[in-house]
mmCIF file of C-alpha atoms and ligand atoms in Angstrom:
data_model
loop_
_atom_site.group_PDB
_atom_site.id
_atom_site.type_symbol
_atom_site.label_atom_id
_atom_site.label_comp_id
_atom_site.label_asym_id
_atom_site.label_seq_id
_atom_site.Cartn_x
_atom_site.Cartn_y
_atom_site.Cartn_z
ATOM 1 C CA MET B 1317 -10.970 -4.889 -21.556
ATOM 2 C CA LEU B 1318 -12.091 -1.280 -21.827
ATOM 3 C CA VAL B 1319 -9.363 1.319 -21.378
ATOM 4 C CA CYS B 1320 -10.662 4.725 -20.272
ATOM 5 C CA TYR B 1321 -8.655 7.933 -20.176
ATOM 6 C CA THR B 1322 -11.328 10.297 -18.875
ATOM 7 C CA LYS B 1323 -13.791 10.211 -15.973
ATOM 8 C CA HIS B 1324 -16.602 10.596 -18.484
ATOM 9 C CA GLU B 1325 -15.502 7.513 -20.474
ATOM 10 C CA LEU B 1326 -15.105 5.524 -17.275
ATOM 11 C CA ARG B 1327 -18.515 6.444 -15.884
ATOM 12 C CA ASN B 1328 -20.123 5.465 -19.208
ATOM 13 C CA ALA B 1329 -18.248 2.152 -19.276
ATOM 14 C CA LEU B 1330 -19.226 1.332 -15.684
ATOM 15 C CA ALA B 1331 -22.852 2.299 -16.289
ATOM 16 C CA GLY B 1332 -23.012 -0.568 -18.767
ATOM 17 C CA LEU B 1333 -21.008 -3.051 -16.682
ATOM 18 C CA ARG B 1334 -22.696 -2.461 -13.313
ATOM 19 C CA ALA B 1335 -25.762 -4.428 -14.390
ATOM 20 C CA LYS B 1336 -23.608 -7.603 -14.221
ATOM 21 C CA GLY B 1337 -23.206 -7.282 -10.428
ATOM 22 C CA ALA B 1338 -20.670 -6.138 -7.808
ATOM 23 C CA VAL B 1339 -17.734 -3.962 -8.868
ATOM 24 C CA GLY B 1340 -14.305 -4.627 -7.312
ATOM 25 C CA LEU B 1341 -11.709 -1.859 -7.657
ATOM 26 C CA VAL B 1342 -7.929 -2.305 -7.606
ATOM 27 C CA PRO B 1343 -6.288 1.143 -7.384
ATOM 28 C CA THR B 1344 -2.631 1.126 -8.476
ATOM 29 C CA MET B 1345 0.181 3.412 -9.543
ATOM 30 C CA GLY B 1346 1.166 0.958 -12.284
ATOM 31 C CA TYR B 1347 4.400 -0.946 -12.947
ATOM 32 C CA LEU B 1348 2.435 -3.979 -11.909
ATOM 33 C CA HIS B 1349 4.050 -6.979 -10.256
ATOM 34 C CA ALA B 1350 2.749 -10.187 -8.721
ATOM 35 C CA GLY B 1351 1.717 -8.255 -5.593
ATOM 36 C CA HIS B 1352 -0.713 -6.128 -7.618
ATOM 37 C CA MET B 1353 -1.881 -9.165 -9.546
ATOM 38 C CA ALA B 1354 -2.782 -10.883 -6.249
ATOM 39 C CA LEU B 1355 -5.165 -7.952 -5.624
ATOM 40 C CA VAL B 1356 -6.661 -8.431 -9.096
ATOM 41 C CA THR B 1357 -7.028 -12.201 -8.579
ATOM 42 C CA ARG B 1358 -8.847 -11.622 -5.296
ATOM 43 C CA ALA B 1359 -11.072 -8.968 -6.886
ATOM 44 C CA ARG B 1360 -11.802 -11.313 -9.808
ATOM 45 C CA ALA B 1361 -12.854 -14.085 -7.389
ATOM 46 C CA GLU B 1362 -15.197 -11.859 -5.388
ATOM 47 C CA ASN B 1363 -16.855 -9.567 -7.947
ATOM 48 C CA GLU B 1364 -18.719 -9.812 -11.231
ATOM 49 C CA VAL B 1365 -16.901 -6.724 -12.544
ATOM 50 C CA VAL B 1366 -13.227 -5.948 -11.946
ATOM 51 C CA ALA B 1367 -11.983 -2.398 -12.414
ATOM 52 C CA ALA B 1368 -8.454 -1.071 -11.986
ATOM 53 C CA SER B 1369 -6.786 2.319 -12.057
ATOM 54 C CA ILE B 1370 -3.252 3.164 -13.100
ATOM 55 C CA PHE B 1371 -2.338 6.624 -11.887
ATOM 56 C CA VAL B 1372 0.927 7.842 -10.407
ATOM 57 C CA ASN B 1373 -0.576 10.303 -7.966
ATOM 58 C CA PRO B 1374 1.679 13.378 -7.603
ATOM 59 C CA THR B 1375 0.008 14.654 -4.436
ATOM 60 C CA GLN B 1376 1.298 11.745 -2.367
ATOM 61 C CA PHE B 1377 4.945 12.523 -3.185
ATOM 62 C CA GLY B 1378 6.866 15.148 -1.214
ATOM 63 C CA ALA B 1379 9.112 17.717 -2.915
ATOM 64 C CA ASN B 1380 12.269 15.594 -2.597
ATOM 65 C CA GLU B 1381 10.661 12.225 -3.243
ATOM 66 C CA ASP B 1382 10.852 9.874 -6.200
ATOM 67 C CA LEU B 1383 7.909 11.024 -8.388
ATOM 68 C CA SER B 1384 9.989 11.641 -11.540
ATOM 69 C CA THR B 1385 11.849 8.329 -11.220
ATOM 70 C CA TYR B 1386 8.791 6.261 -10.286
ATOM 71 C CA PRO B 1387 8.898 3.325 -12.744
ATOM 72 C CA ARG B 1388 6.240 3.221 -15.466
ATOM 73 C CA ASP B 1389 5.327 0.754 -18.230
ATOM 74 C CA ILE B 1390 1.761 1.341 -19.285
ATOM 75 C CA GLU B 1391 1.695 -1.103 -22.232
ATOM 76 C CA GLN B 1392 2.951 -3.988 -20.126
ATOM 77 C CA ASP B 1393 0.536 -3.061 -17.320
ATOM 78 C CA LEU B 1394 -2.458 -3.075 -19.673
ATOM 79 C CA GLN B 1395 -1.422 -6.467 -21.046
ATOM 80 C CA LYS B 1396 -1.150 -7.941 -17.542
ATOM 81 C CA LEU B 1397 -4.579 -6.595 -16.577
ATOM 82 C CA ARG B 1398 -6.085 -7.869 -19.833
ATOM 83 C CA ASP B 1399 -4.586 -11.326 -19.227
ATOM 84 C CA ALA B 1400 -5.988 -11.335 -15.688
ATOM 85 C CA GLY B 1401 -9.516 -10.721 -16.957
ATOM 86 C CA VAL B 1402 -9.967 -7.129 -15.783
ATOM 87 C CA ASP B 1403 -13.063 -5.517 -17.328
ATOM 88 C CA VAL B 1404 -12.189 -1.845 -17.256
ATOM 89 C CA VAL B 1405 -9.069 0.244 -16.591
ATOM 90 C CA PHE B 1406 -8.833 3.963 -15.870
ATOM 91 C CA THR B 1407 -5.500 5.510 -16.820
ATOM 92 C CA PRO B 1408 -5.948 9.264 -16.625
ATOM 93 C CA THR B 1409 -3.509 12.182 -16.848
ATOM 94 C CA VAL B 1410 -2.870 14.355 -13.796
ATOM 95 C CA ASP B 1411 -4.987 17.140 -15.346
ATOM 96 C CA GLU B 1412 -7.884 14.742 -15.797
ATOM 97 C CA VAL B 1413 -7.826 13.792 -12.122
ATOM 98 C CA TYR B 1414 -7.148 17.184 -10.506
ATOM 99 C CA LEU B 1415 -8.902 20.430 -11.390
ATOM 100 C CA PRO B 1416 -6.325 23.226 -11.834
ATOM 101 C CA ASP B 1417 -8.007 25.259 -9.108
ATOM 102 C CA ALA B 1418 -8.700 22.320 -6.737
ATOM 103 C CA ASP B 1419 -9.201 23.713 -3.247
ATOM 104 C CA THR B 1420 -10.437 20.684 -1.320
ATOM 105 C CA HIS B 1421 -8.542 17.738 0.056
ATOM 106 C CA VAL B 1422 -9.041 14.998 2.636
ATOM 107 C CA LYS B 1423 -7.357 15.840 5.922
ATOM 108 C CA THR B 1424 -6.246 12.736 7.759
ATOM 109 C CA GLY B 1425 -5.252 12.754 11.429
ATOM 110 C CA TYR B 1426 -3.128 10.778 13.888
ATOM 111 C CA LEU B 1427 -2.808 7.665 11.710
ATOM 112 C CA SER B 1428 -1.085 9.599 8.947
ATOM 113 C CA ARG B 1429 1.202 11.708 11.137
ATOM 114 C CA VAL B 1430 2.962 8.788 12.813
ATOM 115 C CA LEU B 1431 5.457 6.228 11.469
ATOM 116 C CA ILE B 1432 5.984 6.744 7.705
ATOM 117 C CA GLY B 1433 3.960 9.955 8.034
ATOM 118 C CA ARG B 1434 6.818 11.450 10.063
ATOM 119 C CA ILE B 1435 9.266 10.759 7.220
ATOM 120 C CA ARG B 1436 6.727 11.605 4.473
ATOM 121 C CA PRO B 1437 4.451 14.313 5.939
ATOM 122 C CA VAL B 1438 2.286 14.913 2.839
ATOM 123 C CA HIS B 1439 2.019 11.276 1.797
ATOM 124 C CA PHE B 1440 -1.124 9.925 3.459
ATOM 125 C CA GLY B 1441 -3.143 13.103 2.908
ATOM 126 C CA GLY B 1442 -2.393 12.723 -0.820
ATOM 127 C CA VAL B 1443 -3.312 9.026 -0.729
ATOM 128 C CA ALA B 1444 -6.566 9.714 1.157
ATOM 129 C CA THR B 1445 -7.568 12.437 -1.299
ATOM 130 C CA VAL B 1446 -6.880 10.428 -4.447
ATOM 131 C CA VAL B 1447 -8.469 7.262 -3.027
ATOM 132 C CA THR B 1448 -11.599 9.242 -2.099
ATOM 133 C CA LYS B 1449 -11.711 10.620 -5.642
ATOM 134 C CA LEU B 1450 -11.278 7.110 -7.088
ATOM 135 C CA PHE B 1451 -14.060 5.806 -4.817
ATOM 136 C CA ASN B 1452 -16.319 8.628 -6.029
ATOM 137 C CA ILE B 1453 -15.392 8.101 -9.672
ATOM 138 C CA PHE B 1454 -15.766 4.273 -9.668
ATOM 139 C CA GLN B 1455 -18.334 3.835 -6.864
ATOM 140 C CA PRO B 1456 -17.072 0.284 -6.276
ATOM 141 C CA ASP B 1457 -18.640 -2.260 -3.925
ATOM 142 C CA ARG B 1458 -15.219 -3.501 -2.778
ATOM 143 C CA ALA B 1459 -11.705 -2.077 -3.021
ATOM 144 C CA TYR B 1460 -8.456 -4.033 -2.671
ATOM 145 C CA PHE B 1461 -5.177 -2.836 -1.132
ATOM 146 C CA GLY B 1462 -1.987 -4.664 -0.184
ATOM 147 C CA CYS B 1463 -1.327 -5.405 3.508
ATOM 148 C CA LYS B 1464 2.317 -4.581 2.755
ATOM 149 C CA ASP B 1465 1.413 -0.891 2.912
ATOM 150 C CA TYR B 1466 -0.108 -1.497 6.335
ATOM 151 C CA GLN B 1467 -0.294 2.118 7.411
ATOM 152 C CA GLN B 1468 -1.926 3.079 4.103
ATOM 153 C CA LEU B 1469 -4.481 0.283 4.554
ATOM 154 C CA THR B 1470 -5.180 1.446 8.131
ATOM 155 C CA VAL B 1471 -5.577 5.095 7.045
ATOM 156 C CA ILE B 1472 -7.967 4.105 4.228
ATOM 157 C CA LYS B 1473 -10.072 1.797 6.446
ATOM 158 C CA LYS B 1474 -10.412 4.559 9.057
ATOM 159 C CA MET B 1475 -11.241 7.180 6.423
ATOM 160 C CA VAL B 1476 -13.967 4.954 4.951
ATOM 161 C CA ALA B 1477 -15.448 4.395 8.419
ATOM 162 C CA ASP B 1478 -15.160 8.055 9.483
ATOM 163 C CA LEU B 1479 -16.634 9.470 6.259
ATOM 164 C CA ASP B 1480 -19.279 6.745 5.716
ATOM 165 C CA ILE B 1481 -17.931 5.901 2.278
ATOM 166 C CA PRO B 1482 -20.022 2.980 1.002
ATOM 167 C CA VAL B 1483 -17.227 0.576 0.033
ATOM 168 C CA LYS B 1484 -15.760 -2.534 1.671
ATOM 169 C CA VAL B 1485 -11.972 -2.195 1.990
ATOM 170 C CA ILE B 1486 -10.115 -5.500 1.722
ATOM 171 C CA GLY B 1487 -6.459 -6.019 2.683
ATOM 172 C CA VAL B 1488 -4.637 -8.692 0.660
ATOM 173 C CA PRO B 1489 -1.569 -10.476 2.154
ATOM 174 C CA THR B 1490 1.901 -9.488 0.937
ATOM 175 C CA VAL B 1491 3.405 -11.437 -1.967
ATOM 176 C CA ARG B 1492 7.103 -12.244 -1.558
ATOM 177 C CA GLU B 1493 10.105 -13.328 -3.621
ATOM 178 C CA ALA B 1494 11.487 -16.796 -2.815
ATOM 179 C CA ASP B 1495 14.021 -15.212 -0.426
ATOM 180 C CA GLY B 1496 11.274 -13.330 1.437
ATOM 181 C CA LEU B 1497 11.691 -9.844 -0.067
ATOM 182 C CA ALA B 1498 8.237 -8.248 -0.279
ATOM 183 C CA LEU B 1499 7.368 -7.409 -3.884
ATOM 184 C CA SER B 1500 7.464 -3.670 -4.624
ATOM 185 C CA SER B 1501 7.817 -1.521 -7.727
ATOM 186 C CA ARG B 1502 10.816 0.008 -5.985
ATOM 187 C CA ASN B 1503 12.786 -3.279 -5.927
ATOM 188 C CA VAL B 1504 13.964 -2.776 -9.535
ATOM 189 C CA ARG B 1505 15.924 0.260 -8.366
ATOM 190 C CA LEU B 1506 17.994 -1.726 -5.865
ATOM 191 C CA THR B 1507 21.648 -2.259 -6.808
ATOM 192 C CA PRO B 1508 22.716 -5.959 -6.814
ATOM 193 C CA LYS B 1509 24.440 -5.463 -3.448
ATOM 194 C CA ASN B 1510 21.366 -3.834 -1.902
ATOM 195 C CA ARG B 1511 19.076 -6.457 -3.439
ATOM 196 C CA ALA B 1512 21.154 -9.197 -1.821
ATOM 197 C CA ALA B 1513 20.861 -7.482 1.578
ATOM 198 C CA ALA B 1514 17.156 -6.547 1.366
ATOM 199 C CA PRO B 1515 15.642 -9.895 2.558
ATOM 200 C CA VAL B 1516 16.909 -8.980 6.038
ATOM 201 C CA LEU B 1517 13.607 -7.120 6.521
ATOM 202 C CA CYS B 1518 11.640 -10.354 6.162
ATOM 203 C CA LYS B 1519 14.149 -12.281 8.298
ATOM 204 C CA SER B 1520 13.695 -9.699 11.076
ATOM 205 C CA LEU B 1521 9.930 -10.170 10.926
ATOM 206 C CA ASP B 1522 10.340 -13.975 11.048
ATOM 207 C CA LEU B 1523 12.482 -13.589 14.160
ATOM 208 C CA ALA B 1524 9.975 -11.237 15.798
ATOM 209 C CA GLU B 1525 7.114 -13.610 15.045
ATOM 210 C CA VAL B 1526 8.938 -16.499 16.735
ATOM 211 C CA LEU B 1527 9.780 -14.349 19.776
ATOM 212 C CA VAL B 1528 6.194 -13.123 20.207
ATOM 213 C CA ALA B 1529 4.676 -16.550 19.563
ATOM 214 C CA GLY B 1530 6.897 -17.996 22.299
ATOM 215 C CA GLY B 1531 5.120 -15.806 24.870
ATOM 216 C CA GLY B 1532 6.562 -13.398 27.430
ATOM 217 C CA ALA B 1533 8.212 -11.118 24.871
ATOM 218 C CA THR B 1534 8.259 -7.388 25.549
ATOM 219 C CA VAL B 1535 8.158 -4.550 23.039
ATOM 220 C CA HIS B 1536 11.664 -3.583 24.125
ATOM 221 C CA SER B 1537 13.157 -7.099 23.793
ATOM 222 C CA VAL B 1538 11.645 -7.717 20.349
ATOM 223 C CA LYS B 1539 12.789 -4.331 19.083
ATOM 224 C CA LYS B 1540 16.296 -4.944 20.380
ATOM 225 C CA GLU B 1541 16.535 -8.357 18.677
ATOM 226 C CA ILE B 1542 15.373 -6.815 15.377
ATOM 227 C CA LEU B 1543 17.846 -3.934 15.639
ATOM 228 C CA ASP B 1544 20.668 -6.385 16.429
ATOM 229 C CA LEU B 1545 19.838 -8.413 13.327
ATOM 230 C CA LEU B 1546 19.580 -5.310 11.142
ATOM 231 C CA ALA B 1547 22.895 -4.025 12.516
ATOM 232 C CA GLY B 1548 24.573 -6.951 10.740
ATOM 233 C CA MET B 1549 23.439 -5.736 7.288
ATOM 234 C CA PRO B 1550 26.362 -5.097 4.917
ATOM 235 C CA CYS B 1551 24.515 -1.999 3.624
ATOM 236 C CA GLY B 1552 21.271 -0.114 4.230
ATOM 237 C CA VAL B 1553 20.244 2.362 6.906
ATOM 238 C CA VAL B 1554 17.496 1.555 9.400
ATOM 239 C CA GLU B 1555 14.916 4.358 9.249
ATOM 240 C CA SER B 1556 12.503 2.864 11.767
ATOM 241 C CA VAL B 1557 11.474 -0.220 13.709
ATOM 242 C CA ASP B 1558 8.053 0.173 15.291
ATOM 243 C CA ILE B 1559 5.810 -2.092 17.282
ATOM 244 C CA ARG B 1560 2.264 -0.759 17.462
ATOM 245 C CA ASP B 1561 -1.264 -1.832 18.251
ATOM 246 C CA ALA B 1562 -2.378 -3.725 15.134
ATOM 247 C CA GLU B 1563 -5.598 -1.745 14.747
ATOM 248 C CA THR B 1564 -5.060 1.744 16.153
ATOM 249 C CA LEU B 1565 -1.292 2.035 15.521
ATOM 250 C CA ALA B 1566 -0.980 3.329 19.093
ATOM 251 C CA PRO B 1567 2.532 2.884 20.560
ATOM 252 C CA MET B 1568 2.898 -0.174 22.835
ATOM 253 C CA ARG B 1569 4.983 -0.757 25.955
ATOM 254 C CA GLY B 1570 5.861 -3.685 28.199
ATOM 255 C CA ARG B 1571 4.794 -7.276 27.605
ATOM 256 C CA ILE B 1572 3.093 -8.053 24.316
ATOM 257 C CA VAL B 1573 -0.326 -9.398 25.296
ATOM 258 C CA SER B 1574 -2.408 -8.544 22.207
ATOM 259 C CA ALA B 1575 -1.945 -8.421 18.424
ATOM 260 C CA VAL B 1576 0.732 -5.953 17.370
ATOM 261 C CA VAL B 1577 2.018 -4.904 14.000
ATOM 262 C CA ILE B 1578 5.766 -4.723 13.463
ATOM 263 C CA LEU B 1579 6.662 -2.082 10.894
ATOM 264 C CA LEU B 1580 10.114 -1.766 9.371
ATOM 265 C CA ALA B 1581 11.555 0.898 7.103
ATOM 266 C CA VAL B 1582 15.108 0.493 5.790
ATOM 267 C CA ARG B 1583 16.744 2.777 3.249
ATOM 268 C CA PHE B 1584 19.039 1.311 0.604
ATOM 269 C CA GLU B 1585 20.577 4.454 -0.929
ATOM 270 C CA SER B 1586 17.605 6.272 -2.545
ATOM 271 C CA VAL B 1587 15.237 3.306 -2.172
ATOM 272 C CA LEU B 1588 13.125 3.151 0.985
ATOM 273 C CA LEU B 1589 11.867 -0.394 1.600
ATOM 274 C CA ILE B 1590 9.091 -1.140 4.060
ATOM 275 C CA ASP B 1591 7.722 -4.379 5.395
ATOM 276 C CA GLN B 1592 5.305 -5.377 8.123
ATOM 277 C CA ARG B 1593 3.775 -8.280 9.944
ATOM 278 C CA VAL B 1594 0.947 -8.634 12.434
ATOM 279 C CA VAL B 1595 2.047 -10.955 15.244
ATOM 280 C CA THR B 1596 -0.066 -12.377 18.031
ATOM 281 C CA PRO B 1597 1.069 -13.694 21.420
ATOM 282 C CA PRO B 1598 -0.025 -17.237 22.364
ATOM 283 C CA ASN B 1599 -2.701 -16.118 24.871
ATOM 284 C CA ASN B 1600 -4.430 -14.131 22.118
ATOM 285 C CA ARG B 1601 -4.720 -16.705 19.339
HETATM 286 O O1 PAF C 2539 -0.676 1.906 -3.042
HETATM 287 C C1 PAF C 2539 -0.668 2.594 -4.086
HETATM 288 O O2 PAF C 2539 -0.275 2.145 -5.169
HETATM 289 C C2 PAF C 2539 -1.164 4.029 -4.012
HETATM 290 O O3 PAF C 2539 -0.827 4.634 -2.814
HETATM 291 C C3 PAF C 2539 -2.670 4.155 -4.281
HETATM 292 C C4 PAF C 2539 -3.492 3.460 -3.212
HETATM 293 C C5 PAF C 2539 -3.015 3.584 -5.647
HETATM 294 C C6 PAF C 2539 -3.076 5.636 -4.272
HETATM 295 O O4 PAF C 2539 -2.386 6.374 -5.226
#
């Protein structure tokens, strides 16, 4: 596995590898867990060349967010990627990625102002800018992102369509612990008490799926059932429960008659956990 620290090294490495066939990119911020490795496995199955990036992108963190405490373990990450058969990894410094006088960024719209974007106003603009840069640096044929970060995936798919970026964006299903907790680099920062409570997010989504699959459910009734379940948590603060159109993230009302995405955000002290599920009513299957 080639490890590149500069754009120049990476472009040279890819120039040699590209002759083998399609390039699949897995962008990450490191501290890799089984969720990331599912992206790598999928990329490995679908491409001749697998590339990954490890870069904790400062522009997607707000002033009071967890950039300095974001977990990092570069040696372990490189070993995991090597073991998974990745061909080339880009692990640049912030100065290598961003010019000191950078004056251009990707401006995202509605999709990044709603939901998590209301809690983290600079987040999706930072993601869109760094992902565009990574697409330009790697020029991959396919790029892999977790469905767990559903809003991020939606923002990136829309950006790629709107800006005619020549890459196929692929969403990979969420990987979960045995008790249903979605894997996240943030989970290691949960206290034992919070960790024990955290699977309630997944349980709420299970409940919502059953209600919607049964037919006749309304946005209001499903939201109420979820909030009732979350109210029984011994700890944690509900930041948001949203039911939106699965594709456009437009707010929904009344009976659920088409695919919706249920998005949850629950804060356990300083750790914000999110989870999501797309659910489809019986008439729409
Ligand atoms: O999902 C992440 O890890 C990050 O938001 C991404 C896509 C690598 C951009 O920094």
